[in-house]
């Protein structure tokens, strides 16, 4: 037996994480497929986070989302940029881990921004924050 290609391992990992979610929330198939597609392509990390909160709102058994939560927290991070020099030449200020909490995406983002504003001492006057996938190999190191 040969070694499975990384893409097959990645697909298997995502499908394993999403399996319990699909069983618990069959009516949310569109959201689950959206997360699966974005995760497989490593695109639209913010959409994955949004879908997670929508699934959480629909779940009567939130524990069914724990594997998905853990996967998202291992694979997605939040980055803050100083956009003052020029929007196209943003300076990276900080990366910090995704820690999914809160009622919905809006309240979570508000918490993150408040925490950043009060707990950090950056001189940047205009900060932009976004979700992004962690670089390959750093997800396990930071877990």
PDB file of C-alpha atoms in Angstrom:
ATOM      1  CA  UNK A   1       0.000   0.000   0.000  1.00  0.00           C
ATOM      2  CA  UNK A   2       1.297   3.420  -0.916  1.00  0.00           C
ATOM      3  CA  UNK A   3       1.220   6.688   0.917  1.00  0.00           C
ATOM      4  CA  UNK A   4      -1.966   8.738   0.496  1.00  0.00           C
ATOM      5  CA  UNK A   5      -1.423  12.042  -1.330  1.00  0.00           C
ATOM      6  CA  UNK A   6      -1.752  15.119   0.870  1.00  0.00           C
ATOM      7  CA  UNK A   7      -4.906  16.211  -0.962  1.00  0.00           C
ATOM      8  CA  UNK A   8      -6.577  12.870  -0.154  1.00  0.00           C
ATOM      9  CA  UNK A   9      -5.546  13.155   3.507  1.00  0.00           C
ATOM     10  CA  UNK A  10      -6.872  16.718   3.588  1.00  0.00           C
ATOM     11  CA  UNK A  11     -10.195  15.630   2.039  1.00  0.00           C
ATOM     12  CA  UNK A  12     -10.501  12.708   4.463  1.00  0.00           C
ATOM     13  CA  UNK A  13      -9.772  14.978   7.439  1.00  0.00           C
ATOM     14  CA  UNK A  14     -12.418  17.506   6.365  1.00  0.00           C
ATOM     15  CA  UNK A  15     -15.010  14.821   5.649  1.00  0.00           C
ATOM     16  CA  UNK A  16     -14.336  13.221   9.049  1.00  0.00           C
ATOM     17  CA  UNK A  17     -14.851  16.583  10.760  1.00  0.00           C
ATOM     18  CA  UNK A  18     -18.030  17.372   8.832  1.00  0.00           C
ATOM     19  CA  UNK A  19     -19.615  13.899   9.159  1.00  0.00           C
ATOM     20  CA  UNK A  20     -21.135  14.440  12.623  1.00  0.00           C
ATOM     21  CA  UNK A  21     -22.341  17.889  11.580  1.00  0.00           C
ATOM     22  CA  UNK A  22     -24.098  16.478   8.507  1.00  0.00           C
ATOM     23  CA  UNK A  23     -25.772  13.784  10.632  1.00  0.00           C
ATOM     24  CA  UNK A  24     -26.931  16.281  13.243  1.00  0.00           C
ATOM     25  CA  UNK A  25     -28.023  19.001  10.801  1.00  0.00           C
ATOM     26  CA  UNK A  26     -29.213  17.420   7.539  1.00  0.00           C
ATOM     27  CA  UNK A  27     -31.244  20.525   6.676  1.00  0.00           C
ATOM     28  CA  UNK A  28     -28.049  22.600   6.704  1.00  0.00           C
ATOM     29  CA  UNK A  29     -26.476  20.684   3.812  1.00  0.00           C
ATOM     30  CA  UNK A  30     -25.786  23.876   1.821  1.00  0.00           C
ATOM     31  CA  UNK A  31     -23.755  25.399   4.670  1.00  0.00           C
ATOM     32  CA  UNK A  32     -21.881  22.143   5.217  1.00  0.00           C
ATOM     33  CA  UNK A  33     -21.067  21.868   1.513  1.00  0.00           C
ATOM     34  CA  UNK A  34     -19.935  25.521   1.493  1.00  0.00           C
ATOM     35  CA  UNK A  35     -17.503  24.865   4.351  1.00  0.00           C
ATOM     36  CA  UNK A  36     -16.280  21.661   2.709  1.00  0.00           C
ATOM     37  CA  UNK A  37     -15.605  23.342  -0.630  1.00  0.00           C
ATOM     38  CA  UNK A  38     -13.869  26.358   0.911  1.00  0.00           C
ATOM     39  CA  UNK A  39     -11.765  24.169   3.216  1.00  0.00           C
ATOM     40  CA  UNK A  40     -10.725  21.818   0.408  1.00  0.00           C
ATOM     41  CA  UNK A  41      -9.645  24.761  -1.742  1.00  0.00           C
ATOM     42  CA  UNK A  42      -8.236  26.699   1.252  1.00  0.00           C
ATOM     43  CA  UNK A  43     -10.264  29.712   0.154  1.00  0.00           C
ATOM     44  CA  UNK A  44     -12.735  31.999   1.912  1.00  0.00           C
ATOM     45  CA  UNK A  45     -11.762  31.361   5.555  1.00  0.00           C
ATOM     46  CA  UNK A  46     -14.188  34.068   6.686  1.00  0.00           C
ATOM     47  CA  UNK A  47     -17.032  32.215   4.972  1.00  0.00           C
ATOM     48  CA  UNK A  48     -16.068  29.067   6.899  1.00  0.00           C
ATOM     49  CA  UNK A  49     -16.275  30.994  10.167  1.00  0.00           C
ATOM     50  CA  UNK A  50     -19.621  32.533   9.146  1.00  0.00           C
ATOM     51  CA  UNK A  51     -21.008  29.092   8.252  1.00  0.00           C
ATOM     52  CA  UNK A  52     -19.830  27.739  11.612  1.00  0.00           C
ATOM     53  CA  UNK A  53     -21.844  30.384  13.461  1.00  0.00           C
ATOM     54  CA  UNK A  54     -24.889  29.707  11.273  1.00  0.00           C
ATOM     55  CA  UNK A  55     -24.584  25.984  11.995  1.00  0.00           C
ATOM     56  CA  UNK A  56     -24.203  26.739  15.715  1.00  0.00           C
ATOM     57  CA  UNK A  57     -27.431  28.730  15.670  1.00  0.00           C
ATOM     58  CA  UNK A  58     -29.242  25.810  14.022  1.00  0.00           C
ATOM     59  CA  UNK A  59     -27.768  23.075  16.245  1.00  0.00           C
ATOM     60  CA  UNK A  60     -29.792  21.594  19.079  1.00  0.00           C
ATOM     61  CA  UNK A  61     -26.697  19.566  20.054  1.00  0.00           C
ATOM     62  CA  UNK A  62     -23.736  21.990  19.920  1.00  0.00           C
ATOM     63  CA  UNK A  63     -21.315  19.208  20.905  1.00  0.00           C
ATOM     64  CA  UNK A  64     -21.768  17.804  17.378  1.00  0.00           C
ATOM     65  CA  UNK A  65     -19.854  20.871  16.145  1.00  0.00           C
ATOM     66  CA  UNK A  66     -16.822  20.388  18.404  1.00  0.00           C
ATOM     67  CA  UNK A  67     -14.679  18.588  15.808  1.00  0.00           C
ATOM     68  CA  UNK A  68     -15.486  21.292  13.275  1.00  0.00           C
ATOM     69  CA  UNK A  69     -14.725  24.023  15.815  1.00  0.00           C
ATOM     70  CA  UNK A  70     -11.377  22.410  16.657  1.00  0.00           C
ATOM     71  CA  UNK A  71     -10.488  22.006  12.968  1.00  0.00           C
ATOM     72  CA  UNK A  72     -11.315  25.640  12.195  1.00  0.00           C
ATOM     73  CA  UNK A  73      -9.326  26.845  15.213  1.00  0.00           C
ATOM     74  CA  UNK A  74      -6.312  24.743  14.121  1.00  0.00           C
ATOM     75  CA  UNK A  75      -6.424  25.854  10.501  1.00  0.00           C
ATOM     76  CA  UNK A  76      -7.605  29.479  10.499  1.00  0.00           C
ATOM     77  CA  UNK A  77      -6.085  32.484  12.241  1.00  0.00           C
ATOM     78  CA  UNK A  78      -6.848  36.173  12.541  1.00  0.00           C
ATOM     79  CA  UNK A  79      -4.394  38.707  11.174  1.00  0.00           C
ATOM     80  CA  UNK A  80      -4.219  42.418  11.839  1.00  0.00           C
ATOM     81  CA  UNK A  81      -2.679  44.811   9.324  1.00  0.00           C
ATOM     82  CA  UNK A  82      -1.774  48.474   9.544  1.00  0.00           C
ATOM     83  CA  UNK A  83      -3.353  49.932   6.402  1.00  0.00           C
ATOM     84  CA  UNK A  84      -2.024  53.465   6.860  1.00  0.00           C
ATOM     85  CA  UNK A  85       1.049  53.276   4.601  1.00  0.00           C
ATOM     86  CA  UNK A  86      -1.232  52.311   1.698  1.00  0.00           C
ATOM     87  CA  UNK A  87      -4.005  49.739   1.407  1.00  0.00           C
ATOM     88  CA  UNK A  88      -1.953  47.764  -1.112  1.00  0.00           C
ATOM     89  CA  UNK A  89       1.154  47.873   1.090  1.00  0.00           C
ATOM     90  CA  UNK A  90      -0.352  46.764   4.396  1.00  0.00           C
ATOM     91  CA  UNK A  91       2.049  46.105   7.245  1.00  0.00           C
ATOM     92  CA  UNK A  92       1.372  42.938   9.223  1.00  0.00           C
ATOM     93  CA  UNK A  93       0.921  43.829  12.878  1.00  0.00           C
ATOM     94  CA  UNK A  94       0.013  40.525  14.428  1.00  0.00           C
ATOM     95  CA  UNK A  95      -1.428  37.047  13.909  1.00  0.00           C
ATOM     96  CA  UNK A  96      -3.462  35.445  16.618  1.00  0.00           C
ATOM     97  CA  UNK A  97      -5.393  32.211  16.967  1.00  0.00           C
ATOM     98  CA  UNK A  98      -9.023  31.758  16.123  1.00  0.00           C
ATOM     99  CA  UNK A  99     -10.967  31.007  19.303  1.00  0.00           C
ATOM    100  CA  UNK A 100     -14.603  30.589  18.330  1.00  0.00           C
ATOM    101  CA  UNK A 101     -16.890  31.927  21.016  1.00  0.00           C
ATOM    102  CA  UNK A 102     -19.877  34.200  21.161  1.00  0.00           C
ATOM    103  CA  UNK A 103     -23.414  34.070  19.919  1.00  0.00           C
ATOM    104  CA  UNK A 104     -22.830  34.964  16.291  1.00  0.00           C
ATOM    105  CA  UNK A 105     -20.217  36.188  13.854  1.00  0.00           C
ATOM    106  CA  UNK A 106     -20.907  39.861  14.509  1.00  0.00           C
ATOM    107  CA  UNK A 107     -20.532  39.582  18.289  1.00  0.00           C
ATOM    108  CA  UNK A 108     -17.425  37.421  17.871  1.00  0.00           C
ATOM    109  CA  UNK A 109     -15.807  39.993  15.577  1.00  0.00           C
ATOM    110  CA  UNK A 110     -16.723  42.772  18.015  1.00  0.00           C
ATOM    111  CA  UNK A 111     -15.060  40.827  20.850  1.00  0.00           C
ATOM    112  CA  UNK A 112     -11.913  40.293  18.779  1.00  0.00           C
ATOM    113  CA  UNK A 113     -11.702  43.969  17.819  1.00  0.00           C
ATOM    114  CA  UNK A 114     -12.298  45.143  21.390  1.00  0.00           C
ATOM    115  CA  UNK A 115      -9.690  42.753  22.752  1.00  0.00           C
ATOM    116  CA  UNK A 116      -7.206  43.896  20.105  1.00  0.00           C
ATOM    117  CA  UNK A 117      -7.899  47.564  20.815  1.00  0.00           C
ATOM    118  CA  UNK A 118      -7.547  47.224  24.598  1.00  0.00           C
ATOM    119  CA  UNK A 119      -4.873  44.532  24.967  1.00  0.00           C
ATOM    120  CA  UNK A 120      -2.383  45.615  22.313  1.00  0.00           C
ATOM    121  CA  UNK A 121      -0.060  48.596  22.053  1.00  0.00           C
ATOM    122  CA  UNK A 122       0.297  49.057  18.309  1.00  0.00           C
ATOM    123  CA  UNK A 123       0.877  52.573  17.013  1.00  0.00           C
ATOM    124  CA  UNK A 124      -1.249  51.937  13.920  1.00  0.00           C
ATOM    125  CA  UNK A 125      -4.075  54.409  13.449  1.00  0.00           C
ATOM    126  CA  UNK A 126      -6.013  52.265  10.970  1.00  0.00           C
ATOM    127  CA  UNK A 127      -6.125  48.519  11.458  1.00  0.00           C
ATOM    128  CA  UNK A 128      -7.747  45.938   9.218  1.00  0.00           C
ATOM    129  CA  UNK A 129      -8.429  42.446  10.524  1.00  0.00           C
ATOM    130  CA  UNK A 130      -9.182  39.352   8.507  1.00  0.00           C
ATOM    131  CA  UNK A 131      -9.350  35.590   8.725  1.00  0.00           C
ATOM    132  CA  UNK A 132      -6.794  33.538   6.805  1.00  0.00           C
ATOM    133  CA  UNK A 133      -5.663  29.955   6.621  1.00  0.00           C
ATOM    134  CA  UNK A 134      -2.544  29.204   8.589  1.00  0.00           C
ATOM    135  CA  UNK A 135       0.518  28.339   6.555  1.00  0.00           C
ATOM    136  CA  UNK A 136       0.911  24.611   5.935  1.00  0.00           C
ATOM    137  CA  UNK A 137       2.731  22.992   8.815  1.00  0.00           C
ATOM    138  CA  UNK A 138       1.902  25.668  11.406  1.00  0.00           C
ATOM    139  CA  UNK A 139      -1.545  24.349  12.319  1.00  0.00           C
ATOM    140  CA  UNK A 140      -0.161  21.382  14.252  1.00  0.00           C
ATOM    141  CA  UNK A 141       2.662  23.406  15.770  1.00  0.00           C
ATOM    142  CA  UNK A 142       0.234  25.971  17.204  1.00  0.00           C
ATOM    143  CA  UNK A 143      -2.496  23.549  18.328  1.00  0.00           C
TER     144      UNK A 143
END
